[in-house]
Coordinates of C-alpha atoms and ligand atoms in Angstrom, one line a residue:
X148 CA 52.5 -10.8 74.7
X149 CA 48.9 -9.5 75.8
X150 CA 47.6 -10.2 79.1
X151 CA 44.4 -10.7 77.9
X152 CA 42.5 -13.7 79.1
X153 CA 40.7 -15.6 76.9
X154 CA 37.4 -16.1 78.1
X155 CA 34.6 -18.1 76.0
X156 CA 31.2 -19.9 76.4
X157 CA 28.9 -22.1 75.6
X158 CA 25.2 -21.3 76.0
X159 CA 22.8 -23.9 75.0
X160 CA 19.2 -23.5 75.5
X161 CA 18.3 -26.3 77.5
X162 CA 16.6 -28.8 75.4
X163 CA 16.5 -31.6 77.3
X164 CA 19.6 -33.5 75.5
X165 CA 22.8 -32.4 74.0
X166 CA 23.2 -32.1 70.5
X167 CA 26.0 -33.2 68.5
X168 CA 26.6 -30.2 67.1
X169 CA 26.3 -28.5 70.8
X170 CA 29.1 -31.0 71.8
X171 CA 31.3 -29.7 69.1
X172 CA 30.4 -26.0 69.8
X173 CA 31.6 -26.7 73.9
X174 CA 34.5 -29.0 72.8
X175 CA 35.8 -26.4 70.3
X176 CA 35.3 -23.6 73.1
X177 CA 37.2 -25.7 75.5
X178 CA 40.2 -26.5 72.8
X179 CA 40.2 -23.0 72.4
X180 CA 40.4 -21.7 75.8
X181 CA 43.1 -23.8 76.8
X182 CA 45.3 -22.0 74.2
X183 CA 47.5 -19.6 75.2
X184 CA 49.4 -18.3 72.1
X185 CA 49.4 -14.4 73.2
X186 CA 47.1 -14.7 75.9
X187 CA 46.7 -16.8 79.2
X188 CA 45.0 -19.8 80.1
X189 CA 41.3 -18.9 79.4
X190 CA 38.0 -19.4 81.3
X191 CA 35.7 -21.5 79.7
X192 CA 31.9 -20.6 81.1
X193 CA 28.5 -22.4 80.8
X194 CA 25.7 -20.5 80.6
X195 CA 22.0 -21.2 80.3
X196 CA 20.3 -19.0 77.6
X197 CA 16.4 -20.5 79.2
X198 CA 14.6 -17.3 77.9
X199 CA 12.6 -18.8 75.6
X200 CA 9.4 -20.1 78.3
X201 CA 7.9 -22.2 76.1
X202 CA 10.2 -24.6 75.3
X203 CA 11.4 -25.5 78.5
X204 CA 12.5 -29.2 79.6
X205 CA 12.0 -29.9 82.9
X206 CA 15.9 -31.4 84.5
X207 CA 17.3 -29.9 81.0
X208 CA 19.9 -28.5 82.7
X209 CA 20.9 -30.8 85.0
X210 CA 21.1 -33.6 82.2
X211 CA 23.3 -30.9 80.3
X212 CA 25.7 -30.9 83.2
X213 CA 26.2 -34.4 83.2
X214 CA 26.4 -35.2 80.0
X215 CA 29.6 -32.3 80.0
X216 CA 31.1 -34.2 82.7
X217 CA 30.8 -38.2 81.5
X218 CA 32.4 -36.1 77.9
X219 CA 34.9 -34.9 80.4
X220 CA 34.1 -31.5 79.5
X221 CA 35.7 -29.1 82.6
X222 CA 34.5 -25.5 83.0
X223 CA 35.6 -22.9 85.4
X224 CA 32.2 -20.8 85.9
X225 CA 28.2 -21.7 85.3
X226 CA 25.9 -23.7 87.3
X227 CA 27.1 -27.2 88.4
X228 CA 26.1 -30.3 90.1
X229 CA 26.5 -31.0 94.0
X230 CA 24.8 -34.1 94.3
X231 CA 21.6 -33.3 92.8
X232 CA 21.4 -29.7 93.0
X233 CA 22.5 -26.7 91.1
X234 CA 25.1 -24.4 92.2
X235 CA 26.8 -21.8 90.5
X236 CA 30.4 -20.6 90.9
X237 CA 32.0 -17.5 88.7
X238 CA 32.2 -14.0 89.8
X239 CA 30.2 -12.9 86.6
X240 CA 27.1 -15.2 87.4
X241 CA 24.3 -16.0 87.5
X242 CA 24.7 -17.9 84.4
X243 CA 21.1 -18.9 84.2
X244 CA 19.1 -16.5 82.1
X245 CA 16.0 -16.7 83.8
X246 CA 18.0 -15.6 86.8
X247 CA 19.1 -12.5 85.3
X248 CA 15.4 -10.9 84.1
X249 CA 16.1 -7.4 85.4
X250 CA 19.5 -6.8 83.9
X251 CA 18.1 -7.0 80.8
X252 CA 14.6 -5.1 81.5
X253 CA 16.8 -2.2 82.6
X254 CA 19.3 -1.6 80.1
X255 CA 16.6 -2.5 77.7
X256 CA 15.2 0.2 79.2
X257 CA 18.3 2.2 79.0
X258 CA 18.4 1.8 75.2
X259 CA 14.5 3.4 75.6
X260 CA 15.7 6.3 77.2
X261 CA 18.7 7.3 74.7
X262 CA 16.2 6.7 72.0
X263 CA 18.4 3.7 70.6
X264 CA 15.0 1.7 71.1
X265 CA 11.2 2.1 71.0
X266 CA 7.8 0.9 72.4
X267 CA 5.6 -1.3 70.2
X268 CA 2.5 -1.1 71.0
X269 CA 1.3 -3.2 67.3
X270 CA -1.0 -5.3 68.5
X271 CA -0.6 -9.5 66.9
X272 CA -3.9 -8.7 64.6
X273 CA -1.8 -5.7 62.8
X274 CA 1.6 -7.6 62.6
X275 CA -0.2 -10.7 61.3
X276 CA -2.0 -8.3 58.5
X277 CA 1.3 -6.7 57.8
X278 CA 2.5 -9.3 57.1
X279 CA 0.3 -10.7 54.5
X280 CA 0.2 -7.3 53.1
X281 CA 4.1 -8.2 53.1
X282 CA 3.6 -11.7 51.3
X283 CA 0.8 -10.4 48.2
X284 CA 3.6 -7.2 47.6
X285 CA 6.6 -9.9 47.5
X286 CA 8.5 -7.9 50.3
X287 CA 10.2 -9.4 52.8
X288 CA 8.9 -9.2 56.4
X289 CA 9.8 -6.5 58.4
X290 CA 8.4 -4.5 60.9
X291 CA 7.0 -1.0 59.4
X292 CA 7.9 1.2 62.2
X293 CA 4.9 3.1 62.9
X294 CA 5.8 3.0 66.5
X295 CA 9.2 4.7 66.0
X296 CA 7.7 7.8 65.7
X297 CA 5.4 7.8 68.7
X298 CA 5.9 10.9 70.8
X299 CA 6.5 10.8 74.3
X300 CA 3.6 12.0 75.2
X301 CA 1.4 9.1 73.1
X302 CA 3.9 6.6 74.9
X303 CA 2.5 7.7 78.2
X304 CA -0.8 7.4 77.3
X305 CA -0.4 4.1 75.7
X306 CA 0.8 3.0 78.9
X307 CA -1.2 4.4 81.6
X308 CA -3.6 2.7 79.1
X309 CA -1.9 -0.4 80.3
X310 CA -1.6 -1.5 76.4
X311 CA 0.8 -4.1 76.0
X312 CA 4.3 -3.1 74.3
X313 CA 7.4 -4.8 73.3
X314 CA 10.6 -2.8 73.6
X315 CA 12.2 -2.8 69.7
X316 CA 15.6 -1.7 68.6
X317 CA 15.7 1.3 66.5
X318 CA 17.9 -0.1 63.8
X319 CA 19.4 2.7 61.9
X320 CA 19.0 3.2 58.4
X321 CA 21.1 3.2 55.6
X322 CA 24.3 1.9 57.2
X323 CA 27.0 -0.6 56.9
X324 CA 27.5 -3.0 59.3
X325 CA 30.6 -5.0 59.0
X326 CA 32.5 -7.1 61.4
X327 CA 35.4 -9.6 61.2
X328 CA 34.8 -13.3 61.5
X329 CA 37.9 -15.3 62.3
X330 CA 36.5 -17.6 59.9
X331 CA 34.4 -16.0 57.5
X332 CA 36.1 -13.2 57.3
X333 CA 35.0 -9.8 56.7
X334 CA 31.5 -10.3 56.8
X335 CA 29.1 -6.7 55.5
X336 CA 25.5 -6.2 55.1
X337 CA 23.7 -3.2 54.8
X338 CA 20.8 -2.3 58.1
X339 CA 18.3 -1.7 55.5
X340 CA 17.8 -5.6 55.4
X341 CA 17.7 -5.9 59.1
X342 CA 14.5 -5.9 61.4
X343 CA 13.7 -3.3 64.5
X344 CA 14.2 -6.5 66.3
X345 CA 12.2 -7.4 69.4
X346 CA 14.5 -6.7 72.6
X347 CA 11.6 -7.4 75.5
X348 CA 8.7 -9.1 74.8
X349 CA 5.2 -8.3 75.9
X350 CA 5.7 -10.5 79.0
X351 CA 8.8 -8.8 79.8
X352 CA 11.2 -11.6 78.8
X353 CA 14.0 -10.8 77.0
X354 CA 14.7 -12.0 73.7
X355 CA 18.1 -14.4 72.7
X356 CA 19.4 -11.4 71.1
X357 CA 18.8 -9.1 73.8
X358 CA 20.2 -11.6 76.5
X359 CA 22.8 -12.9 74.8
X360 CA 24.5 -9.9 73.9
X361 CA 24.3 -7.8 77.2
X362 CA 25.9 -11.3 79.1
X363 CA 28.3 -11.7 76.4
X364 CA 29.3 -8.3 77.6
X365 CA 28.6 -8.9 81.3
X366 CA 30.9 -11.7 81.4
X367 CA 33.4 -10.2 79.3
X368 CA 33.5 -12.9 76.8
X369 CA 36.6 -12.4 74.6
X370 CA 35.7 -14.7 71.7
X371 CA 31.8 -16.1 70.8
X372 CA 32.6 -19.4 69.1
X373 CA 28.9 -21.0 67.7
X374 CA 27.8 -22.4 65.1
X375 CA 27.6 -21.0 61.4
X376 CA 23.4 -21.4 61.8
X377 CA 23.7 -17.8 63.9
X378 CA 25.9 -16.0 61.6
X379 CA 22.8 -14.0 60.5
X380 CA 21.8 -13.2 63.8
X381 CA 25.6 -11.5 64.4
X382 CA 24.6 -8.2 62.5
X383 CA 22.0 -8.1 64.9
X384 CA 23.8 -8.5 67.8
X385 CA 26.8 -6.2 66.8
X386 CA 23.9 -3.2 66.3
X387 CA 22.9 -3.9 69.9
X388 CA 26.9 -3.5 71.0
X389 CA 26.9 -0.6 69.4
X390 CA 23.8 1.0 70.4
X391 CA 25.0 0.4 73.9
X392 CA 28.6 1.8 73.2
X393 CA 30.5 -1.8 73.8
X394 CA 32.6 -3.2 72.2
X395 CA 32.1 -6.6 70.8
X396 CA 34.1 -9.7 71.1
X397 CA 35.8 -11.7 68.6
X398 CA 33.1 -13.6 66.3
X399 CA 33.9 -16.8 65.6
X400 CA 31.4 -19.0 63.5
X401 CA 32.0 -23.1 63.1
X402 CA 31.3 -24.8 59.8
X403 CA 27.3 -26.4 59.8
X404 CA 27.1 -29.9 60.3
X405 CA 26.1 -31.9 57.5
X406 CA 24.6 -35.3 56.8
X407 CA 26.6 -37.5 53.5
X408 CA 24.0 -36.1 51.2
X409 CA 25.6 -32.4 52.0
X410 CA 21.6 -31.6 53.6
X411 CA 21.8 -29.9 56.8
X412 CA 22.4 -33.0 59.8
X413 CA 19.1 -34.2 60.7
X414 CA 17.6 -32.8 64.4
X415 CA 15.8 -35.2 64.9
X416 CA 17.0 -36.6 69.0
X417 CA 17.9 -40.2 68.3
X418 CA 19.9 -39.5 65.4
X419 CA 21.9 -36.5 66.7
X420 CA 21.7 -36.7 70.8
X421 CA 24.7 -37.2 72.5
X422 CA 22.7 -39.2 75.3
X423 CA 21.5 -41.4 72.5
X424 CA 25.2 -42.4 70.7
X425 CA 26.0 -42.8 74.9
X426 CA 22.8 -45.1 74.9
X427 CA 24.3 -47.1 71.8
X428 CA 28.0 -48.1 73.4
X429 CA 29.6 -45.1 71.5
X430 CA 32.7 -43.8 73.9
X431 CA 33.1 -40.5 75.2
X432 CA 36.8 -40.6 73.9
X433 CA 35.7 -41.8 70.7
X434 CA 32.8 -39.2 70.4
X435 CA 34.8 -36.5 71.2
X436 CA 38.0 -37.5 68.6
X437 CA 34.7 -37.9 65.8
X438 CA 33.2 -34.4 67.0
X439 CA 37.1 -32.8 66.5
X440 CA 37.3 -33.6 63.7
X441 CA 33.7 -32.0 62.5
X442 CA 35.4 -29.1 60.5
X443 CA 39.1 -29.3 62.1
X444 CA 42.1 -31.3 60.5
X445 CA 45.3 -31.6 62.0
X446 CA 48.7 -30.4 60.4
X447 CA 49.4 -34.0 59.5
X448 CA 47.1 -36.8 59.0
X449 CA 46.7 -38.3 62.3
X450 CA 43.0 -39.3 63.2
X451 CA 43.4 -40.7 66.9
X452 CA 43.6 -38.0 69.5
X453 CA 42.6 -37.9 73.2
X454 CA 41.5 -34.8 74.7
X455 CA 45.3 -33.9 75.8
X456 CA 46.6 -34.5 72.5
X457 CA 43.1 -32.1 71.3
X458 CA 44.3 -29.2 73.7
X459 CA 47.6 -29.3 72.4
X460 CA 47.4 -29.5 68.4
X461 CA 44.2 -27.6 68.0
X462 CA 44.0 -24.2 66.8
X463 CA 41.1 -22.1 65.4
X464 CA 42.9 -21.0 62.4
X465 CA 42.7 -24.8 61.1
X466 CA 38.9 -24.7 60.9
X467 CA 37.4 -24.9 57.7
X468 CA 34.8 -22.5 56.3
X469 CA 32.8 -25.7 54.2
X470 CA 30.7 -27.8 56.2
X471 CA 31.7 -30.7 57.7
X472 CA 30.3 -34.2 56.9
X473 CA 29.0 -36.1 60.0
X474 CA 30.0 -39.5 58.4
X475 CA 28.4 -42.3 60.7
X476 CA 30.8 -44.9 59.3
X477 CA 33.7 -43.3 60.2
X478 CA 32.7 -43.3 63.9
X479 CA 31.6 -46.6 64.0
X480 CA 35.1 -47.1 62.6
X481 CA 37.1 -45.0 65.5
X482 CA 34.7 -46.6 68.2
X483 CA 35.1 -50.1 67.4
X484 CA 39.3 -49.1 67.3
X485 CA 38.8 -47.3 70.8
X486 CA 36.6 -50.6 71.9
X487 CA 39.6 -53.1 70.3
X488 CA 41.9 -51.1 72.9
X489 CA 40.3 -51.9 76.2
X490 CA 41.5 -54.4 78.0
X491 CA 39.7 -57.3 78.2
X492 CA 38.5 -56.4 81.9
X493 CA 37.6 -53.4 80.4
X494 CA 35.5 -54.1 77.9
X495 CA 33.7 -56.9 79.7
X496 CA 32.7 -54.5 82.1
X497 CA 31.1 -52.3 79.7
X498 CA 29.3 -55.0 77.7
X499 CA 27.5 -56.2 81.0
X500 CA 24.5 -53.9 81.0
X501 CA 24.3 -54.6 77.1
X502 CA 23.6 -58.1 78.2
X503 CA 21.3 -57.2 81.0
X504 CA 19.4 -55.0 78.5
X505 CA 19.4 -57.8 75.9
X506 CA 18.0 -60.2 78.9
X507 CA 21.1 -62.6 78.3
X508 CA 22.4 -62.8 81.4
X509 CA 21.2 -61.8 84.7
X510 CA 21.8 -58.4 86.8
X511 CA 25.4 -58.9 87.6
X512 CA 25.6 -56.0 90.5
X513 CA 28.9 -54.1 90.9
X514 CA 28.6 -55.1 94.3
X515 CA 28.6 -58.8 93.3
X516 CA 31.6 -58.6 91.5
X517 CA 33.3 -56.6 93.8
X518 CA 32.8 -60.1 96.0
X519 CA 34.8 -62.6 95.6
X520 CA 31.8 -65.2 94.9
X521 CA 33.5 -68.3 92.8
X522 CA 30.0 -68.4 90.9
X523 CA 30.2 -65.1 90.1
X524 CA 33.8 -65.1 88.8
X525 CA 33.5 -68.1 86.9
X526 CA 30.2 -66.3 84.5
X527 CA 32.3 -63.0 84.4
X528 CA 35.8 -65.7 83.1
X529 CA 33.0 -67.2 80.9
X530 CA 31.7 -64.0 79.6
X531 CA 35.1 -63.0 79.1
X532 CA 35.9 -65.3 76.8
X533 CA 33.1 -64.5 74.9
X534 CA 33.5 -60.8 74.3
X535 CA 36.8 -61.1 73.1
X536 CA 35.9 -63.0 70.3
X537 CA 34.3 -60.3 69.8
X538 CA 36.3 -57.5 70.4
X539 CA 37.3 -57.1 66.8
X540 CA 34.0 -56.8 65.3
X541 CA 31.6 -54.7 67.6
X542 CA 31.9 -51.2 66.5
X543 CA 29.8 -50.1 69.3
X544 CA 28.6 -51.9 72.9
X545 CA 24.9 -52.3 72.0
X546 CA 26.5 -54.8 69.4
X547 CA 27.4 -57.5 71.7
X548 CA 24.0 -59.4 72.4
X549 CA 22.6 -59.3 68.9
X550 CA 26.2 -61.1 67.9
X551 CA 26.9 -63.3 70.7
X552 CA 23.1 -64.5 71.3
X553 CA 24.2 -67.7 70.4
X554 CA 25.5 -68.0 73.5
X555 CA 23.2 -67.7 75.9
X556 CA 20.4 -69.8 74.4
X557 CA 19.8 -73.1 74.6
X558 CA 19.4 -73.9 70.5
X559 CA 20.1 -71.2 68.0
X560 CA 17.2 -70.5 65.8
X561 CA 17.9 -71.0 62.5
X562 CA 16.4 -72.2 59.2
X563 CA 17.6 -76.0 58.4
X564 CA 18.6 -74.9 54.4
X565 CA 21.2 -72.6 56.1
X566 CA 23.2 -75.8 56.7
X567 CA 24.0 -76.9 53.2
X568 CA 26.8 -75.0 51.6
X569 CA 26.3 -73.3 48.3
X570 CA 28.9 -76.3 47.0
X571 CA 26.9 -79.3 48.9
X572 CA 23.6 -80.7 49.5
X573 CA 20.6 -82.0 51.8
X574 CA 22.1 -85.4 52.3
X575 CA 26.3 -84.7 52.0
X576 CA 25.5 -81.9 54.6
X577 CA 24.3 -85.2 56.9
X578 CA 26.8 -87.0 56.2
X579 CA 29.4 -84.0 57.0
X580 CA 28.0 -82.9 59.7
X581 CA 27.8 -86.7 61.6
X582 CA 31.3 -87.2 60.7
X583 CA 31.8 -84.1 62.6
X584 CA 30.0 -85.7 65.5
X585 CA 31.9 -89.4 65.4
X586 CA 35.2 -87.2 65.5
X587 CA 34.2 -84.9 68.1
X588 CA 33.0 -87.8 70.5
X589 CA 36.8 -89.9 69.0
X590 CA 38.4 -86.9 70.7
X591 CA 40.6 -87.8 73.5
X592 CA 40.6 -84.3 74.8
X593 CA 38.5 -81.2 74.5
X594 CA 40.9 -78.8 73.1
X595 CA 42.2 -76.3 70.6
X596 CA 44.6 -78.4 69.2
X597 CA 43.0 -81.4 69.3
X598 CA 39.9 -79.9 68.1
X599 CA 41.5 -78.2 65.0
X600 CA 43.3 -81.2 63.8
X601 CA 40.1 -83.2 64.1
X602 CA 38.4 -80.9 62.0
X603 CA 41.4 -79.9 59.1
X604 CA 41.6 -84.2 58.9
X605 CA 38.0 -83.8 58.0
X606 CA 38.3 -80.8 55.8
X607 CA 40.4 -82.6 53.8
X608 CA 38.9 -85.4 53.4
X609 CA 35.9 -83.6 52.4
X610 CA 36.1 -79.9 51.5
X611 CA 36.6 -76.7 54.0
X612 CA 33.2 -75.4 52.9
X613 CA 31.5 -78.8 53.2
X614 CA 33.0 -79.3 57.4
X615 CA 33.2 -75.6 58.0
X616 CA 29.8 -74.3 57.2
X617 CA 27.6 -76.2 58.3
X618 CA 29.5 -76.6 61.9
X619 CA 29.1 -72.6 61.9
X620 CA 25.5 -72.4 61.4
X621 CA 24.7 -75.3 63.7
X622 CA 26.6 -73.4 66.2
X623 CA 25.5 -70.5 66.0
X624 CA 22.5 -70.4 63.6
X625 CA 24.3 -67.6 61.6
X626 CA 26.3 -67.1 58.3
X627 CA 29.1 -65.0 59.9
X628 CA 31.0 -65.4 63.6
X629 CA 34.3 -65.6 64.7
X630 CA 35.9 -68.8 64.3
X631 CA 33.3 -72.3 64.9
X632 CA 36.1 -74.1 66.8
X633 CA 37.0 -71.1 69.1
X634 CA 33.4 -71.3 70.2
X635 CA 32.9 -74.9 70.2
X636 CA 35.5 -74.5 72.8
X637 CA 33.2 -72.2 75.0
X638 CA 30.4 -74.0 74.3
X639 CA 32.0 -77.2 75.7
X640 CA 32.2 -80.5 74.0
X641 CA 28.4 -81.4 75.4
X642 CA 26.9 -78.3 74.2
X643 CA 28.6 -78.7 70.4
X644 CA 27.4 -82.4 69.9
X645 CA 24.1 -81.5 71.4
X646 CA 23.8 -78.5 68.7
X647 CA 25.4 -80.9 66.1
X648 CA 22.5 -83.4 66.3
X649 CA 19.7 -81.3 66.8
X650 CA 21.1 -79.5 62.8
X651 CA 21.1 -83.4 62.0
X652 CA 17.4 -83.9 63.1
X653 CA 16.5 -80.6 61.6
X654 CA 17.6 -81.7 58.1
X655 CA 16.3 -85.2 58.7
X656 CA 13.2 -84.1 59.3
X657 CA 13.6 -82.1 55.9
X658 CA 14.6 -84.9 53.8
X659 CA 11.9 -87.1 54.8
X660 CA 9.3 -84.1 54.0
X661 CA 11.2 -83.6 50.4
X662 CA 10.3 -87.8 49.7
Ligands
LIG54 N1 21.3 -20.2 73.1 C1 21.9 -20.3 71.8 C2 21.8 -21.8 71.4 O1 20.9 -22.5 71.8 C3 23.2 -19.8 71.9 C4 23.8 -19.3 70.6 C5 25.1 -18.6 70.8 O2 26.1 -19.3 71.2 O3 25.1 -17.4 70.7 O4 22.6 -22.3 70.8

């Protein structure tokens, strides 16, 4: 048994919101460091790769944080949240990029100075016609090296010049880079196809590569698990560890995500952001059981896991090497079983903002329920009762209003043709739907029973279809709900005649414009 600790990361370039993808990248990391076949418990480490200057997001990080936390994501070292500021903890840190500059200006530098790099001093103009010279000649696009060569003594010049320089890696010719993937496999290419890469750019930032690599080493990661889309940068990166003399970490490259049509998953933020499927009424617990399943199976064939159950049944060596279909309807499907779960307390409790959003019911504070205010108690009992006829058929929270709108107005809107069964017609659809009435008024009490003999008396007399349907749509103005009596029973007898007469009216007033 080895000693070794695992130690992994996830380093996301802060974007501004969390993609899918990302979440399976951290969650897999996570799985995996809590394994401890041969080794102990491992570290799992955030780190923020914000090299890139250009594309950065104001509060990215901070979202990124808290969107790991509500997934119930733990790590032990990276930046975290107290309160609303950032604070790192890890003895390797910091593990924001942008914090780290000089480590990798000097051993860039370094790699200068054991003439395992270079300094460019091609100028955009020369690189952009090198390129086109590239393009017409069908060769792919590589850097020439004319500054390889420079002598010492013309790199001094060129800098008490003050000329700007990147800081490229000298990429030895002719030679076989292989490396292991615990996925892939053995995985060869040949440095001829690979690029003097940039290390340091001419504003002194460090590239990805560059960065990435030398913290990799820093922190002593053990395994890099990311996604399959930097599987071509990995030659790269293992030329850098051995041009500094390291040695490099397990690689460990997750299947791409794909949409149904086998393209590569869309990036486009509201299809793909965690926030967003947050946004929606997706779960965390059903979002991360969906994202575990992106390219690991089980031994058996058991789809519902919480993140314990995760921890304990995963393992790297059941990840697949094909891509892995992000199927939407299958996590509507485990969401809406997570959502039929919850208690009815539960759910109601989640639903309320849905409704606030919707504007069908007013801000219900958590203060005010908290209070024991009888007004407030009997709306949440009321509400109650509504959601869980629903409970069954939302597959995700934002659901609720747009089924249970009904509700909450005072006349659904509805077109009066809707009424008539596809059996019936303008005139038997009166006539049902006032013998409806008459027996609803008949009725000695308000209630379940009551209510469902009155109406099966009816529906033989007449037909299911002809006492059924139209008592549905006059409810609730649509062709599918949960049962008409069960929310005849909510509405209250009042509301049910009311909306029973005013469906009458509305095909009256039809059948007098048909004469
Ligand atoms: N910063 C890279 C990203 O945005 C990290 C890739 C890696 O894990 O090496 O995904």
């Amino acid at each position: 048994m080895s000693n070794k600790k695992i130690r992994v990361r996830f380093a996301p370039s802060p974007t501004g919101w969390l993609h899918v993808g990302g979440l399976r990248t951290v969650l897999y990391n996570f799985l995996f460091s809590h394994q401890s076949i041969g080794w102990q418990k491992g570290t799992l480490i955030l780190r923020i790769e914000d090299t890139d200057r250009q594309r950065l997001v104001p509060g990215a990080t901070k979202n990124l944080i808290k969107v790991l936390h509500q997934m119930g994501i733990k790590y032990q070292e990276g930046p975290f949240l107290s309160g609303e500021k950032i604070i790192q903890k890890g003895k390797f840190g910091p593990y924001i990029q942008s914090m780290r500059v000089m480590t990798y200006r000097n051993l860039a530098q370094k790699l200068v100075d054991e003439g395992k790099a270079y300094y460019c001093f091609c100028s955009s103009e020369r690189l952009i016609q090198l390129r086109k010279e590239q393009q017409t000649n069908k060769l792919p696009p590589r850097y020439d090296g004319r500054c390889r060569h420079l002598t010492k003594q013309q790199v001094k010049d060129n800098l008490a010049k003050h000329l700007p320089y990147v800081i490229r890696l000298a990429v030895p010719r002719r030679q076989e880079i292989k490396f292991h993937d615990l996925i892939h496999g053995i995985v060869s290419i040949n440095s001829q196809d690979i690029d003097d890469q940039i290390l340091l750019k001419s504003d002194g930032w460090p590239t990805y590569h560059l960065a990435n690599v030398i913290d990799d080493h820093l922190m002593k990661i053990t395994h890099v698990i990311r996604g399959e889309e930097w599987l071509p940068s990995t030659p790269k990166h293992v030329l850098l560890y051995q041009a500094f003399g390291w040695q490099s970490p397990q690689w460990v490259h997750l299947p791409l995500l794909l949409n149904a049509d086998r393209s590569k998953l869309s990036k486009r933020q509201g299809d793909v952001a965690v926030e967003d499927f947050l946004a929606k009424g997706y779960l965390p617990t059903s979002l991360i059981n969906f994202v575990a399943l992106l390219g690991w199976h089980p031994k058996n064939d058991q789809e519902i896991f919480n993140l314990s159950e995760l921890t304990k049944q995963f393992s790297l060596k059941r990840v697949q090497k094909a891509g892995a279909i992000f199927d939407q309807e299958k996590l509507d499907w485990m969401n809406g079983r997570y959502l039929k779960q919850l208690s009815i307390k539960q759910l109601t409790k989640l639903c309320l903002p849905y409704l606030q959003q919707d504007k069908l019911i007013g801000i219900i504070s958590k203060q005010k329920i908290k209070i024991i205010a009888t007004q407030e108690i009997k709306k949440i009992l009321w509400l109650q009762k509504i959601i869980v006829l629903f409970q069954e058929r939302i597959k995700k929270l934002s659901d609720i209003g747009l089924l249970n709108k009904f509700f909450f107005v005072n006349q659904p809107d509805y077109s009066p043709e809707l009424l008539i069964w596809k059996k019936s017609d303008l005139s038997h659809t009166i006539v049902c739907l006032n013998k409806i009435i008459q027996s609803l008024i008949n009725l000695k009490c308000f209630n379940q029973q009551h209510l469902n003999l009155a109406l099966k008396v009816l529906g033989k007399q007449y037909s299911n279809g002809e006492i059924f349907w139209p008592l549905r749509v006059a409810l609730t103005g649509m062709r599918q709900s949960p049962p008409p009596t069960d929310i005849a029973l909510i509405l209250g007898k009042d509301k049910t005649i009311t909306r029973l007469r005013e469906a009458v009216q509305k095909l009256n007033l039809n059948l007098h414009k048909n004469k």
